[in-house]
CSV table of C-alpha atoms in Angstrom, one decimal:
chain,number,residue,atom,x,y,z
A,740,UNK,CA,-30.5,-14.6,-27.4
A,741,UNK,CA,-26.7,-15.9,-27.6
A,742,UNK,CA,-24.3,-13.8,-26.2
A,743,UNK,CA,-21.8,-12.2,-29.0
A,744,UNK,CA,-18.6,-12.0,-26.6
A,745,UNK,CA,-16.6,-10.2,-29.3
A,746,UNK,CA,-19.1,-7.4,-29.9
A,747,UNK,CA,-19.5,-6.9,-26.5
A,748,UNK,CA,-15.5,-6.4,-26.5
A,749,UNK,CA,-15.4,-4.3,-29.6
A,750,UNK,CA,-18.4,-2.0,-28.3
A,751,UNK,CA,-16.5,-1.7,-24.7
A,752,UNK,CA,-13.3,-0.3,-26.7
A,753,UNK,CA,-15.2,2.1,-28.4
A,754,UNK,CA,-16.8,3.5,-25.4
A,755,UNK,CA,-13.9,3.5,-23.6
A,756,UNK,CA,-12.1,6.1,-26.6
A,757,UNK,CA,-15.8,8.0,-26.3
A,758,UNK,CA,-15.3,8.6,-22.6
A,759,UNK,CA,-11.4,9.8,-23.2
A,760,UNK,CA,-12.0,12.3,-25.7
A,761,UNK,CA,-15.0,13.3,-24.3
A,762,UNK,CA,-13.4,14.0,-21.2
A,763,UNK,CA,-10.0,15.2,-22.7
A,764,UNK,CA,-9.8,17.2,-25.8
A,765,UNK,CA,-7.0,16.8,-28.3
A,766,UNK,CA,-3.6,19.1,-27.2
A,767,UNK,CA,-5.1,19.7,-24.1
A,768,UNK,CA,-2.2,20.1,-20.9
A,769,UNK,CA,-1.8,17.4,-18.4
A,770,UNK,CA,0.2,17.2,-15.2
A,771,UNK,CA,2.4,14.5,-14.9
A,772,UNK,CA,3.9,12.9,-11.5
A,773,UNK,CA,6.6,11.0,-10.5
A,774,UNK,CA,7.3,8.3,-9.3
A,775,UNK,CA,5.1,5.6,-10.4
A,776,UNK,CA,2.3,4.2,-8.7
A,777,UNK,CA,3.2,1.7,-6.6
A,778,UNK,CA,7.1,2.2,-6.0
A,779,UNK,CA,8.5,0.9,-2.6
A,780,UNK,CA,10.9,2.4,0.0
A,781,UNK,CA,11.9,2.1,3.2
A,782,UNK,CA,11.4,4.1,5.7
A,783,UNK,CA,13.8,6.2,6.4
A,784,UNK,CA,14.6,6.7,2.1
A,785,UNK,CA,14.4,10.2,0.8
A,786,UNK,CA,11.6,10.2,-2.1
A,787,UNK,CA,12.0,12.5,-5.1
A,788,UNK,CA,9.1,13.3,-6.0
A,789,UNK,CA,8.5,15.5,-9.5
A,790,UNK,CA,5.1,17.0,-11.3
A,791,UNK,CA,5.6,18.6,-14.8
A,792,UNK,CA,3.2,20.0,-17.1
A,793,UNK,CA,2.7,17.9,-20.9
A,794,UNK,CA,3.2,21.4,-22.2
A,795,UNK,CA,6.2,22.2,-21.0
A,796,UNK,CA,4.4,24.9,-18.8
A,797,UNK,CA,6.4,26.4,-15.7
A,798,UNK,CA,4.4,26.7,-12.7
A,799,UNK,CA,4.1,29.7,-10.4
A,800,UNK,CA,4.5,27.0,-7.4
A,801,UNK,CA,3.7,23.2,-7.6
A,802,UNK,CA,2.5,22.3,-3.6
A,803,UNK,CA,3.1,18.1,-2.6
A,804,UNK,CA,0.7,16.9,-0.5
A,805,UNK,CA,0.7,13.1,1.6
A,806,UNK,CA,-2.3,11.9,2.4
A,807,UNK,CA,-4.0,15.1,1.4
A,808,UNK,CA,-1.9,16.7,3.8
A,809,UNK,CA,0.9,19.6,3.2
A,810,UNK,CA,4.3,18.8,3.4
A,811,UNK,CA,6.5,20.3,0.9
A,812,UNK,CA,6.2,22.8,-2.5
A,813,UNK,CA,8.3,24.2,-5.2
A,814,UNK,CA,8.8,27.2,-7.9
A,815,UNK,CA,9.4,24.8,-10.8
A,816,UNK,CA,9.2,21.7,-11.8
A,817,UNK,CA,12.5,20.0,-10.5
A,818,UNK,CA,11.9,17.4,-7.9
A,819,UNK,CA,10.6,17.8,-4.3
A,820,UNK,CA,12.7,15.6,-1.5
A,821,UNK,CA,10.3,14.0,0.4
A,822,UNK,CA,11.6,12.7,3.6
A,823,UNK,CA,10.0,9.1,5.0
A,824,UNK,CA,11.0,8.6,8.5
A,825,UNK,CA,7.6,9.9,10.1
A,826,UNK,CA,5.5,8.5,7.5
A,827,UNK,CA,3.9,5.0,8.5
A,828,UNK,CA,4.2,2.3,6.7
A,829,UNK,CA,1.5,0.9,3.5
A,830,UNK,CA,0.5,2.9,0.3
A,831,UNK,CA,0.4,7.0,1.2
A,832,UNK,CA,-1.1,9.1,-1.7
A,833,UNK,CA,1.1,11.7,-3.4
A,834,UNK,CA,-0.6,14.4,-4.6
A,835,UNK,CA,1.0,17.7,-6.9
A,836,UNK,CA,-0.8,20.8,-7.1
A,837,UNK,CA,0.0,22.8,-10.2
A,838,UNK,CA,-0.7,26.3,-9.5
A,839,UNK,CA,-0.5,28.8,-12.9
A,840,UNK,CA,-2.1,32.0,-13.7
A,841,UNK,CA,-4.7,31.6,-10.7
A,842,UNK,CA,-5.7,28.1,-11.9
A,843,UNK,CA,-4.7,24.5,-10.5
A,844,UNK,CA,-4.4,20.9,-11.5
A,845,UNK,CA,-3.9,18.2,-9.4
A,846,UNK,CA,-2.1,14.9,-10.8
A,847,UNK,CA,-1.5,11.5,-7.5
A,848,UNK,CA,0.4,8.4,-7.7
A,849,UNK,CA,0.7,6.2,-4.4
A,850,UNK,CA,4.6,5.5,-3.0
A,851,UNK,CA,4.5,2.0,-1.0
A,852,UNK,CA,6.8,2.4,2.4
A,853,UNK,CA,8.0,-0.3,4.2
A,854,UNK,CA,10.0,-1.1,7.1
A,855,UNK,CA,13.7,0.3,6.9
A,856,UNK,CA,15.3,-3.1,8.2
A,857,UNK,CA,14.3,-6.7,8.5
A,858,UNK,CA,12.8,-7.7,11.8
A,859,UNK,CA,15.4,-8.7,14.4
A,860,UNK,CA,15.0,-12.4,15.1
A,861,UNK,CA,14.2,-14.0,18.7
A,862,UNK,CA,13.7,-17.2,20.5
A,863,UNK,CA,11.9,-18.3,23.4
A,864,UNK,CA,12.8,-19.3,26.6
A,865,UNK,CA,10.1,-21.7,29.1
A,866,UNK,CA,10.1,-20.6,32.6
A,867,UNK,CA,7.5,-22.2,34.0
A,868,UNK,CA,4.5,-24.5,32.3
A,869,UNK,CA,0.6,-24.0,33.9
A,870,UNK,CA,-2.4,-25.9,32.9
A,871,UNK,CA,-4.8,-24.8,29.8
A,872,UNK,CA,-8.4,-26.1,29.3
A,873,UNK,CA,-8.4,-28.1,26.0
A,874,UNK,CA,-11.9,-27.5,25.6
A,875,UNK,CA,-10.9,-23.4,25.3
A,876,UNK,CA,-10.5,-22.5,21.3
A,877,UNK,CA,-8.4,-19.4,22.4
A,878,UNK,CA,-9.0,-16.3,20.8
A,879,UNK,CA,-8.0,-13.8,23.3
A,880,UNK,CA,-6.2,-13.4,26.3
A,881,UNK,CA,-5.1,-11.1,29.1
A,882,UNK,CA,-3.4,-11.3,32.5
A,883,UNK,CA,-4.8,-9.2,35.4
A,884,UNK,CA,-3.4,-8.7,39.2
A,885,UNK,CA,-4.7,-11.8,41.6
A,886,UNK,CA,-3.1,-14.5,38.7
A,887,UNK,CA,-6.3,-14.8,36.7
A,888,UNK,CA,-6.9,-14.0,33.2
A,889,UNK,CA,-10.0,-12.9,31.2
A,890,UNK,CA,-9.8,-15.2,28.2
A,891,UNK,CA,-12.0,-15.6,25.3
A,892,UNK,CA,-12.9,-18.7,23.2
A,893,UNK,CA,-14.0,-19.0,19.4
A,894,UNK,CA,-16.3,-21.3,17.7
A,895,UNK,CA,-19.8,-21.9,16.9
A,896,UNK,CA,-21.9,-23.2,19.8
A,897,UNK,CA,-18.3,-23.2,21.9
A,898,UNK,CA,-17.6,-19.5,22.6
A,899,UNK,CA,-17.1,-18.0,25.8
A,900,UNK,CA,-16.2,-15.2,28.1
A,901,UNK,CA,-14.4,-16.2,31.1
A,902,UNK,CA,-12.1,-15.6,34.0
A,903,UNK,CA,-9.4,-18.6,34.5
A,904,UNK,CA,-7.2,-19.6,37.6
A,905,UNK,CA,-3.6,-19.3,36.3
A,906,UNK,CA,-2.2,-22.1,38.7
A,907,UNK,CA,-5.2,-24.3,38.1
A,908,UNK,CA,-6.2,-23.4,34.6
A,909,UNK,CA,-9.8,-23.8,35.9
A,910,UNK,CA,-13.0,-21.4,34.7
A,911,UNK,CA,-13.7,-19.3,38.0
A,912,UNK,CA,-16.5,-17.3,36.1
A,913,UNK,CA,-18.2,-18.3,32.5
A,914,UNK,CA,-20.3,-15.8,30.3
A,915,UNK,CA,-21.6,-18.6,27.1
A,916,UNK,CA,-22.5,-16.5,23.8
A,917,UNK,CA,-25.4,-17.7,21.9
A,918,UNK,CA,-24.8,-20.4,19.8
A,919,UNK,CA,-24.9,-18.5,16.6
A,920,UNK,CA,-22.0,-16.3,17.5
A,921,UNK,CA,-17.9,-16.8,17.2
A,922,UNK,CA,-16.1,-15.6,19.8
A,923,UNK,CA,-13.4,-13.6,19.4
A,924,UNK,CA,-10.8,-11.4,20.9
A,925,UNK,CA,-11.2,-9.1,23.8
A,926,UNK,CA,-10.1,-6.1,25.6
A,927,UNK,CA,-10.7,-4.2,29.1
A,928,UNK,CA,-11.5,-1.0,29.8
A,929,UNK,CA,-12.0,0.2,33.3
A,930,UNK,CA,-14.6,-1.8,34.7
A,931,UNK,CA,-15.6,-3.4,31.2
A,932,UNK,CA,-14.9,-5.3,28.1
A,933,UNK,CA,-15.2,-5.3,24.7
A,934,UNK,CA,-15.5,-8.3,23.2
A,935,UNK,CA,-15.7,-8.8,19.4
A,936,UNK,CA,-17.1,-11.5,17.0
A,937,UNK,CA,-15.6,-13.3,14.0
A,938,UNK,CA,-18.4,-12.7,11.2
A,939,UNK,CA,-21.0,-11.6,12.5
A,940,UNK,CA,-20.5,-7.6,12.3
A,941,UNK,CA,-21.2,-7.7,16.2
A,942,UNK,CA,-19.5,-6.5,19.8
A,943,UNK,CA,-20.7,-7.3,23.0
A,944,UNK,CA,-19.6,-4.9,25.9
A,945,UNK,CA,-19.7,-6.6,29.2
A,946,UNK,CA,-19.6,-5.6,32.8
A,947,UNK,CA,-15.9,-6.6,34.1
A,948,UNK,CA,-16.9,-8.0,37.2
A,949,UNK,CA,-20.4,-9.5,36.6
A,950,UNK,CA,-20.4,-10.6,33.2
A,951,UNK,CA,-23.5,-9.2,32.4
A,952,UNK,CA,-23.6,-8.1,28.5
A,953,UNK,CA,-24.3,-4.2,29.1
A,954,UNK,CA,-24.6,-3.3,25.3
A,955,UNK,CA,-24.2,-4.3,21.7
A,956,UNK,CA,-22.3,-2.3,19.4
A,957,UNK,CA,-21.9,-2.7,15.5
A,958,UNK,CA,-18.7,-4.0,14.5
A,959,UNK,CA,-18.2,-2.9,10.9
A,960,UNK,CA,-15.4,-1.1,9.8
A,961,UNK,CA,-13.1,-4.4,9.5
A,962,UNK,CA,-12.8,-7.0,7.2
A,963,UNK,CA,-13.8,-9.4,10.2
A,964,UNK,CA,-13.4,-9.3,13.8
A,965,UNK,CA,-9.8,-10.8,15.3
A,966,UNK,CA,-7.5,-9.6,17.8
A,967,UNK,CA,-7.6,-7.2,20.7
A,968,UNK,CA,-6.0,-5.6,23.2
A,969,UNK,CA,-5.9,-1.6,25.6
A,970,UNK,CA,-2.9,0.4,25.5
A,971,UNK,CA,-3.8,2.4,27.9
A,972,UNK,CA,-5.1,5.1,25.7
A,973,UNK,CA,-6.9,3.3,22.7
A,974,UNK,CA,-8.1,-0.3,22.2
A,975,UNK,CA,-6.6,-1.8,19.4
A,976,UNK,CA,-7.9,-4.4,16.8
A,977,UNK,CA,-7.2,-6.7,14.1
A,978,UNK,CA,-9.4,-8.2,11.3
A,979,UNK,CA,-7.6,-10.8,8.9
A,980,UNK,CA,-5.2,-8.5,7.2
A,981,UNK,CA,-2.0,-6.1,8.1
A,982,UNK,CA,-4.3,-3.7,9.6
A,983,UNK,CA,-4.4,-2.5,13.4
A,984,UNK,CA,-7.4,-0.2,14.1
A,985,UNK,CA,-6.9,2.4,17.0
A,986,UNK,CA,-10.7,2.8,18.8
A,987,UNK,CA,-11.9,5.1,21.1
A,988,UNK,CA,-11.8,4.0,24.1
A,989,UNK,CA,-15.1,5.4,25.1
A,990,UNK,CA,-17.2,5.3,22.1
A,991,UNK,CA,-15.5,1.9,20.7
A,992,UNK,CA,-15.1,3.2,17.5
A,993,UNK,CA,-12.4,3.9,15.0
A,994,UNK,CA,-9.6,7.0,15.3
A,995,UNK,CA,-6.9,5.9,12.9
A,996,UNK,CA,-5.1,2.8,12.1
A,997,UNK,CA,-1.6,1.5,11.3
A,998,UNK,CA,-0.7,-1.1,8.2
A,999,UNK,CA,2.2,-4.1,9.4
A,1000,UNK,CA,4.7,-4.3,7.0
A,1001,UNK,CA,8.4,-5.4,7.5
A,1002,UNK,CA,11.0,-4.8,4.6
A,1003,UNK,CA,9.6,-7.2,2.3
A,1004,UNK,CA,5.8,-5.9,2.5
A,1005,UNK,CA,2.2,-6.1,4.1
A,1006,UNK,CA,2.1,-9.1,7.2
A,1007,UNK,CA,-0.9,-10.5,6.7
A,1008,UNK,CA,-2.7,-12.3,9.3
A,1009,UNK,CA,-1.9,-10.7,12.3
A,1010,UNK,CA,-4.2,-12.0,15.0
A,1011,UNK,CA,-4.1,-11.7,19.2
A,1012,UNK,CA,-2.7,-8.8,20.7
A,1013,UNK,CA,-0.8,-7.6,23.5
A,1014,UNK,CA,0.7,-4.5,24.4
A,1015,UNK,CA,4.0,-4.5,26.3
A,1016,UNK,CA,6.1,-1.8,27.0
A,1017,UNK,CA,5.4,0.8,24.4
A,1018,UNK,CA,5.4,-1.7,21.7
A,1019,UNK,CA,2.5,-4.4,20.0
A,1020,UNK,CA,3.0,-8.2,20.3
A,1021,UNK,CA,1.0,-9.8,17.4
A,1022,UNK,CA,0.4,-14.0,16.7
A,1023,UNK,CA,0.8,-14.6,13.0
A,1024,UNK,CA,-2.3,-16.8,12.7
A,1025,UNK,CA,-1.0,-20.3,11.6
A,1026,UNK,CA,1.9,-19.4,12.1
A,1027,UNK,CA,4.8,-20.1,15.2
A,1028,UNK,CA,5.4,-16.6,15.0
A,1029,UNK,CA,4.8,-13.3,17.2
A,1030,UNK,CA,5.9,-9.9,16.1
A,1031,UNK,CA,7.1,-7.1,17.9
A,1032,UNK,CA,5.5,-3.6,16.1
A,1033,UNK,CA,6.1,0.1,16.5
A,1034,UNK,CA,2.8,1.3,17.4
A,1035,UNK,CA,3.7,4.6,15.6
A,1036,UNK,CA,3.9,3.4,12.2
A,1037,UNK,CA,3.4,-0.3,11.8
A,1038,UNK,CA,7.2,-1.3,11.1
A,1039,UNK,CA,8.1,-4.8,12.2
A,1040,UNK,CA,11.2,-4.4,14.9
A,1041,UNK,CA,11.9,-8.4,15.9
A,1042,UNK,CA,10.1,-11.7,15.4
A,1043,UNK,CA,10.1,-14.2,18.1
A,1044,UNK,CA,9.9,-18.0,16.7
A,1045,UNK,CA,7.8,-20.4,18.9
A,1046,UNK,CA,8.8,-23.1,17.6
A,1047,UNK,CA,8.2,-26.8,19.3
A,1048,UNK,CA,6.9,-24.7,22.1
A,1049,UNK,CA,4.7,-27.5,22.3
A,1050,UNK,CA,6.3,-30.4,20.7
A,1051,UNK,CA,4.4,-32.3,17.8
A,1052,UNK,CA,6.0,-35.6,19.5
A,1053,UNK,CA,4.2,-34.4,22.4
A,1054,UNK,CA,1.0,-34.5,21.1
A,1055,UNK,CA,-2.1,-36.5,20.3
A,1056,UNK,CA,-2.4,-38.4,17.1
A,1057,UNK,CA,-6.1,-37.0,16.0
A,1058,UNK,CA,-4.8,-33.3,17.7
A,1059,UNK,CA,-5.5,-31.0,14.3
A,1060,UNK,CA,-2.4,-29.1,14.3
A,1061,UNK,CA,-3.9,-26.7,11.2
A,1062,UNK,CA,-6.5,-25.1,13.4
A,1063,UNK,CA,-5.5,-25.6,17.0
A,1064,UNK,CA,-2.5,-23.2,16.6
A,1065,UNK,CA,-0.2,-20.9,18.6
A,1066,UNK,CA,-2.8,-18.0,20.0
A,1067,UNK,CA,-2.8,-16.2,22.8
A,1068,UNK,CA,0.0,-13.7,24.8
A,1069,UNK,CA,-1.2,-12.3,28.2
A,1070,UNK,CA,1.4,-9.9,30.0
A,1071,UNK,CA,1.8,-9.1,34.0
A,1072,UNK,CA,3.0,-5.7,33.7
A,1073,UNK,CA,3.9,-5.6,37.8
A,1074,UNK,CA,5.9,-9.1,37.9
A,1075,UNK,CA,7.3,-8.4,34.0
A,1076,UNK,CA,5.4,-11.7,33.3
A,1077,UNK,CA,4.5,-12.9,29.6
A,1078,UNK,CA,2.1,-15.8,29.1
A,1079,UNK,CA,1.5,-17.8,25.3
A,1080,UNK,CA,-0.4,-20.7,24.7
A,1081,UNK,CA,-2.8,-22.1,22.2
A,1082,UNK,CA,-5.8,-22.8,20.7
A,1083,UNK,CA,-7.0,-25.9,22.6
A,1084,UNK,CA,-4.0,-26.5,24.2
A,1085,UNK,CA,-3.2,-28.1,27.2
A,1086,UNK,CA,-0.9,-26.2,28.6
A,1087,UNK,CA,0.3,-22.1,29.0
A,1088,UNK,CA,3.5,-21.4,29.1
A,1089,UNK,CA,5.4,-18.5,31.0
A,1090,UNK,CA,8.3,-17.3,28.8
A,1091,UNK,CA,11.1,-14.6,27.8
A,1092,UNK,CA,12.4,-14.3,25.0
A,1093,UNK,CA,15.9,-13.9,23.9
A,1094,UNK,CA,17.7,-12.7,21.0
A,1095,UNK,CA,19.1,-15.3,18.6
């Protein structure tokens, strides 16, 4: 039977006024909200926000709500200030209550909030230049007291747990995933760590000192698995897109989560983590950039530009430069120490960064 594309049209319309009336009868009051879905500010911006009723009804109290949660209310119908500065940053639902004569309607929009100012730009200093095994497909990356790092490695049949000298760049200790597993980033917690995988809805957890996979956990409330890294409190991680999951650091799974935005909108991306002195330090993947985030609510405060931290002239004519790219920052919190490299990369490079 040929399929009759304009009937199939015409019959959708027609449903779609069936549904409407059926669930709406002519006359009948509505609540209306402002703003419109979708509007942006910045944080920081004061949002009017205003419900009224189609009939011209007056409310005996209209009660705004943010993410389902209280935070202002009214006896009429002029608009509510809502204030921004503690909100975090991405879409937050905006929800007016319409109390009358015992009965309530609801009517939501969603208010977009990003970051109140652009990022401050940085550079990079080199202060001193260690080996890196170009066999390693970095993926994650941490500095710990003795001048060894854990490090992880991505690719098929190539990915890796390991501990690496700093001076040497050599493996001291080497945990190989099965073949059918991407590595990717990691974190440590007490006397083990977490270490995630790129597709394959998977997380290892490993004993710290032995290597020896203790348990596998499901990975499955990101897109994918990226980035990792332990403030302290939570382990944080990445999964393709502006998101930074906070996870329990006992059970490994999810609290909350933050959404990276600067003032123009959502930073995709954002890949290996660190977490230095109160603040995140992200790798834009493909990118020569790192951003500096408020933990707190996602806002972008400074981007550092890598740029010609290793020098295209500097490297080999068959290198591919679109997937061997900037990856990896380890920090020494005792000797105020920050470490970057690459993915396959030859060298890791000790740097500061300075304000441009």
């Amino acid at each position: 039977m040929k399929f009759n594309t304009r009937l199939f049209i015409t019959a959708l319309f027609f449903l779609a006024i069936a549904g409407y009336y059926g669930c709406k009868s002519p006359g009948s009051e509505t609540i209306n909200i402002t703003p419109d879905a979708g509007t942006a500010y910045k944080l920081g911006d004061v949002v009017p926000v205003k419900a009224s009723s189609s009939a011209g009804t007056m409310p005996d109290s209209v009660v705004y709500l943010i993410d389902s949660i209280r935070n202002t209310s009214r006896k009429d119908t002029l608009a509510a200030r809502i204030k921004t500065d503690s909100l975090p940053c991405g879409s937050r639902l905006v929800t007016a209550r319409f109390y009358k004569g015992g009965k309530v309607q609801e009517a939501s929009t969603n208010i977009i909030i990003k970051a109140a100012a652009p990022p401050v730009e940085y550079t990079y200093r080199v202060n001193k230049v260690y080996p890196h095994d170009p066999a390693s497909y970095t993926e994650g990356l941490e500095y710990h007291d003795g001048d060894y790092f854990f490090e992880s490695t991505g690719l098929e049949k190539e990915s890796y747990l390991l501990k690496v000298d700093l001076k040497t760049g050599k493996r001291l200790q080497a945990a190989k995933l099965d073949d059918q597993y991407f590595g990717e980033g990691i974190a440590t917690v007490g006397d083990k760590i977490l270490m995630l995988t790129y597709r394959e809805g998977k997380a290892f957890v490993y004993d710290k000192n032995t290597f020896k996979v203790l348990s596998t956990i499901p990975y499955t409330w990101g897109r994918e698995g990226w980035g990792m890294c332990f403030d302290g409190k939570h382990i944080l991680n990445d999964d393709s897109s502006n998101r930074i999951f906070f996870l329990n650091k006992d059970t490994f799974m999810p609290e909350s989560a933050i959404d990276v935005y600067d003032d123009k909108g959502p930073v995709n991306a954002v890949n290996e983590l660190e977490y230095i002195d109160g603040k995140i330090y992200a790798n834009v993947y493909t990118t020569d950039n790192i951003l500096v985030i408020n933990p707190k609510n996602g806002a972008v405060l400074q981007r550092i530009d890598m740029s010609n931290l290793w020098p295209m002239a500097q490297r080999p004519a068959n290198f591919d430069n679109d997937q061997n790219v900037l990856n990896g920052i380890a920090y020494d919190k005792k000797g105020g120490r920050i470490f970057v490299t690459g993915k396959k990369w030859p060298h890791l490079y000790q740097v500061s960064f300075i304000k441009k």
